[in-house]
Amino acid sequence: MRNILLPVLFFFLWLSEVSSQEIVGYWKTIDEVTEQPKSILEIYKEDEGLSARVVEILVEGREDALCIKCDGPQKNRPIKGMRIFSGLKKVDEDTYGDGEILDPETGKKYRVRIWLDSERPERLKVRGYIAFFFRTQTWKRVSP
């Protein structure tokens, strides 16, 4: 029995690692109104789960923008380099969540879930929500 359980356990551990590796990488955010690129984010794995930080701001004139509407230690800090979420855990086979995402333009935080688009794996779905209200963005994978 032990000879069967050990390979099965390793298989499931490997699957969880492969899933997070697909999400890990660089992603371009798109403005929902103008449909223009806004920023490049890096999603990376840390001990406590998946995290994301702003690598580059693509909006002309906003490259050095500060998070003036943020609270706490992020207030008036550069958005570039800022962590916008951390500690996202796997909540089901394809989805990470149980965390918050920061919108640096408004300073607001929302509960968040992320998953790869099953039909277009080069796209990441990012859903921020409060109670029953939610908004889903689509981020596009880019090379570093």
mmCIF file of C-alpha atoms in Angstrom:
data_model
loop_
_atom_site.group_PDB
_atom_site.id
_atom_site.type_symbol
_atom_site.label_atom_id
_atom_site.label_comp_id
_atom_site.label_asym_id
_atom_site.label_seq_id
_atom_site.Cartn_x
_atom_site.Cartn_y
_atom_site.Cartn_z
ATOM 1 C CA MET A 1 0.000 0.000 0.000
ATOM 2 C CA ARG A 2 2.796 2.404 0.913
ATOM 3 C CA ASN A 3 4.396 1.749 -2.494
ATOM 4 C CA ILE A 4 1.269 3.104 -4.180
ATOM 5 C CA LEU A 5 0.598 6.093 -1.915
ATOM 6 C CA LEU A 6 4.038 7.663 -2.205
ATOM 7 C CA PRO A 7 4.012 8.018 -6.031
ATOM 8 C CA VAL A 8 0.439 9.334 -5.919
ATOM 9 C CA LEU A 9 1.419 11.931 -3.303
ATOM 10 C CA PHE A 10 4.401 13.070 -5.377
ATOM 11 C CA PHE A 11 2.205 13.320 -8.463
ATOM 12 C CA PHE A 12 -0.233 15.677 -6.742
ATOM 13 C CA LEU A 13 2.602 17.773 -5.311
ATOM 14 C CA TRP A 14 4.071 18.026 -8.802
ATOM 15 C CA LEU A 15 0.684 19.088 -10.249
ATOM 16 C CA SER A 16 0.317 21.918 -7.724
ATOM 17 C CA GLU A 17 3.842 23.129 -8.538
ATOM 18 C CA VAL A 18 3.184 23.051 -12.304
ATOM 19 C CA SER A 19 -0.051 25.018 -11.876
ATOM 20 C CA SER A 20 1.589 27.831 -9.900
ATOM 21 C CA GLN A 21 4.508 27.941 -12.343
ATOM 22 C CA GLU A 22 2.094 28.668 -15.190
ATOM 23 C CA ILE A 23 0.839 31.759 -13.381
ATOM 24 C CA VAL A 24 4.303 32.858 -12.266
ATOM 25 C CA GLY A 25 5.769 35.359 -14.729
ATOM 26 C CA TYR A 26 5.219 38.788 -16.233
ATOM 27 C CA TRP A 27 1.786 40.149 -17.092
ATOM 28 C CA LYS A 28 0.594 43.305 -18.863
ATOM 29 C CA THR A 29 -2.436 45.087 -17.419
ATOM 30 C CA ILE A 30 -4.822 46.860 -19.786
ATOM 31 C CA ASP A 31 -6.931 49.957 -19.022
ATOM 32 C CA GLU A 32 -10.574 48.912 -19.313
ATOM 33 C CA VAL A 33 -11.680 52.319 -20.636
ATOM 34 C CA THR A 34 -8.905 53.228 -23.097
ATOM 35 C CA GLU A 35 -7.865 49.612 -23.795
ATOM 36 C CA GLN A 36 -4.249 50.826 -23.628
ATOM 37 C CA PRO A 37 -1.500 49.001 -21.707
ATOM 38 C CA LYS A 38 -1.102 50.331 -18.148
ATOM 39 C CA SER A 39 1.653 48.366 -16.466
ATOM 40 C CA ILE A 40 3.799 45.271 -16.341
ATOM 41 C CA LEU A 41 3.467 43.147 -13.206
ATOM 42 C CA GLU A 42 5.545 40.239 -12.017
ATOM 43 C CA ILE A 43 3.811 37.355 -10.270
ATOM 44 C CA TYR A 44 6.264 35.319 -8.252
ATOM 45 C CA LYS A 45 6.214 32.544 -5.684
ATOM 46 C CA GLU A 46 7.112 33.208 -2.049
ATOM 47 C CA ASP A 47 6.917 30.943 0.979
ATOM 48 C CA GLU A 48 3.427 32.154 1.841
ATOM 49 C CA GLY A 49 2.030 31.847 -1.713
ATOM 50 C CA LEU A 50 1.891 33.921 -4.884
ATOM 51 C CA SER A 51 2.721 37.627 -4.828
ATOM 52 C CA ALA A 52 2.760 40.378 -7.462
ATOM 53 C CA ARG A 53 4.633 43.640 -7.823
ATOM 54 C CA VAL A 54 4.595 46.473 -10.341
ATOM 55 C CA VAL A 55 7.675 46.213 -12.565
ATOM 56 C CA GLU A 56 6.934 49.019 -14.996
ATOM 57 C CA ILE A 57 4.305 51.709 -15.543
ATOM 58 C CA LEU A 58 3.492 52.091 -19.246
ATOM 59 C CA VAL A 59 1.303 55.214 -19.129
ATOM 60 C CA GLU A 60 3.279 58.184 -20.403
ATOM 61 C CA GLY A 61 3.871 60.765 -17.686
ATOM 62 C CA ARG A 62 2.958 58.320 -14.886
ATOM 63 C CA GLU A 63 6.208 56.315 -14.806
ATOM 64 C CA ASP A 64 7.153 57.786 -11.413
ATOM 65 C CA ALA A 65 3.616 57.962 -9.980
ATOM 66 C CA LEU A 66 3.123 57.773 -6.233
ATOM 67 C CA CYS A 67 0.351 55.941 -4.423
ATOM 68 C CA ILE A 68 -1.139 59.130 -2.987
ATOM 69 C CA LYS A 69 -4.508 57.520 -2.160
ATOM 70 C CA CYS A 70 -2.984 54.529 -0.347
ATOM 71 C CA ASP A 71 -3.079 54.159 3.433
ATOM 72 C CA GLY A 72 -0.364 53.098 5.839
ATOM 73 C CA PRO A 73 3.213 52.456 4.765
ATOM 74 C CA GLN A 74 2.315 52.553 1.042
ATOM 75 C CA LYS A 75 1.031 56.129 1.180
ATOM 76 C CA ASN A 76 3.050 58.443 -1.096
ATOM 77 C CA ARG A 77 5.371 55.579 -2.108
ATOM 78 C CA PRO A 78 6.303 54.908 -5.744
ATOM 79 C CA ILE A 79 3.862 52.564 -7.451
ATOM 80 C CA LYS A 80 6.717 51.076 -9.460
ATOM 81 C CA GLY A 81 8.128 48.281 -7.308
ATOM 82 C CA MET A 82 5.041 48.182 -5.071
ATOM 83 C CA ARG A 83 3.580 44.819 -4.107
ATOM 84 C CA ILE A 84 -0.092 44.752 -5.074
ATOM 85 C CA PHE A 85 -0.925 41.341 -3.660
ATOM 86 C CA SER A 86 0.791 38.658 -1.635
ATOM 87 C CA GLY A 87 0.150 35.292 -0.054
ATOM 88 C CA LEU A 88 -2.389 34.020 -2.582
ATOM 89 C CA LYS A 89 -3.057 30.367 -1.889
ATOM 90 C CA LYS A 90 -4.417 27.660 -4.126
ATOM 91 C CA VAL A 91 -8.174 27.517 -3.439
ATOM 92 C CA ASP A 92 -9.066 24.904 -6.046
ATOM 93 C CA GLU A 93 -7.495 23.110 -8.987
ATOM 94 C CA ASP A 94 -7.067 26.205 -11.182
ATOM 95 C CA THR A 95 -7.577 29.190 -8.881
ATOM 96 C CA TYR A 96 -5.513 31.143 -6.367
ATOM 97 C CA GLY A 97 -7.129 33.440 -3.813
ATOM 98 C CA ASP A 98 -7.625 34.074 -0.104
ATOM 99 C CA GLY A 99 -5.877 37.405 -0.356
ATOM 100 C CA GLU A 100 -6.328 41.066 -1.213
ATOM 101 C CA ILE A 101 -5.279 43.125 -4.216
ATOM 102 C CA LEU A 102 -4.415 46.811 -4.026
ATOM 103 C CA ASP A 103 -5.618 49.222 -6.703
ATOM 104 C CA PRO A 104 -2.855 51.855 -6.508
ATOM 105 C CA GLU A 105 -4.960 54.409 -8.401
ATOM 106 C CA THR A 106 -7.716 54.438 -5.774
ATOM 107 C CA GLY A 107 -5.804 53.110 -2.768
ATOM 108 C CA LYS A 108 -8.581 50.555 -2.229
ATOM 109 C CA LYS A 109 -8.076 46.880 -1.462
ATOM 110 C CA TYR A 110 -10.317 44.111 -2.721
ATOM 111 C CA ARG A 111 -10.499 40.380 -2.127
ATOM 112 C CA VAL A 112 -8.953 38.661 -5.132
ATOM 113 C CA ARG A 113 -8.913 35.418 -7.096
ATOM 114 C CA ILE A 114 -6.737 34.691 -10.121
ATOM 115 C CA TRP A 115 -6.765 31.897 -12.694
ATOM 116 C CA LEU A 116 -5.518 31.186 -16.199
ATOM 117 C CA ASP A 117 -8.080 31.472 -18.982
ATOM 118 C CA SER A 118 -8.757 27.831 -19.878
ATOM 119 C CA GLU A 119 -9.133 28.625 -23.588
ATOM 120 C CA ARG A 120 -6.262 31.132 -23.787
ATOM 121 C CA PRO A 121 -3.579 30.267 -21.208
ATOM 122 C CA GLU A 122 -1.580 33.359 -22.168
ATOM 123 C CA ARG A 123 -4.302 35.354 -20.431
ATOM 124 C CA LEU A 124 -4.814 35.630 -16.684
ATOM 125 C CA LYS A 125 -8.199 36.408 -15.175
ATOM 126 C CA VAL A 126 -8.012 38.624 -12.095
ATOM 127 C CA ARG A 127 -11.223 39.112 -10.115
ATOM 128 C CA GLY A 128 -11.447 41.717 -7.380
ATOM 129 C CA TYR A 129 -14.572 41.683 -5.282
ATOM 130 C CA ILE A 130 -16.414 43.032 -2.270
ATOM 131 C CA ALA A 131 -19.312 40.865 -1.060
ATOM 132 C CA PHE A 132 -21.395 40.035 -4.167
ATOM 133 C CA PHE A 133 -19.954 42.772 -6.377
ATOM 134 C CA PHE A 134 -16.954 41.944 -8.512
ATOM 135 C CA ARG A 135 -14.967 43.039 -11.533
ATOM 136 C CA THR A 136 -12.766 40.765 -13.622
ATOM 137 C CA GLN A 137 -9.775 42.009 -15.577
ATOM 138 C CA THR A 138 -7.761 40.095 -18.149
ATOM 139 C CA TRP A 139 -3.986 40.420 -18.026
ATOM 140 C CA LYS A 140 -1.781 39.329 -20.939
ATOM 141 C CA ARG A 141 1.414 37.321 -20.519
ATOM 142 C CA VAL A 142 4.585 39.110 -21.666
ATOM 143 C CA SER A 143 8.265 38.229 -21.793
ATOM 144 C CA PRO A 144 10.546 39.780 -19.165
#
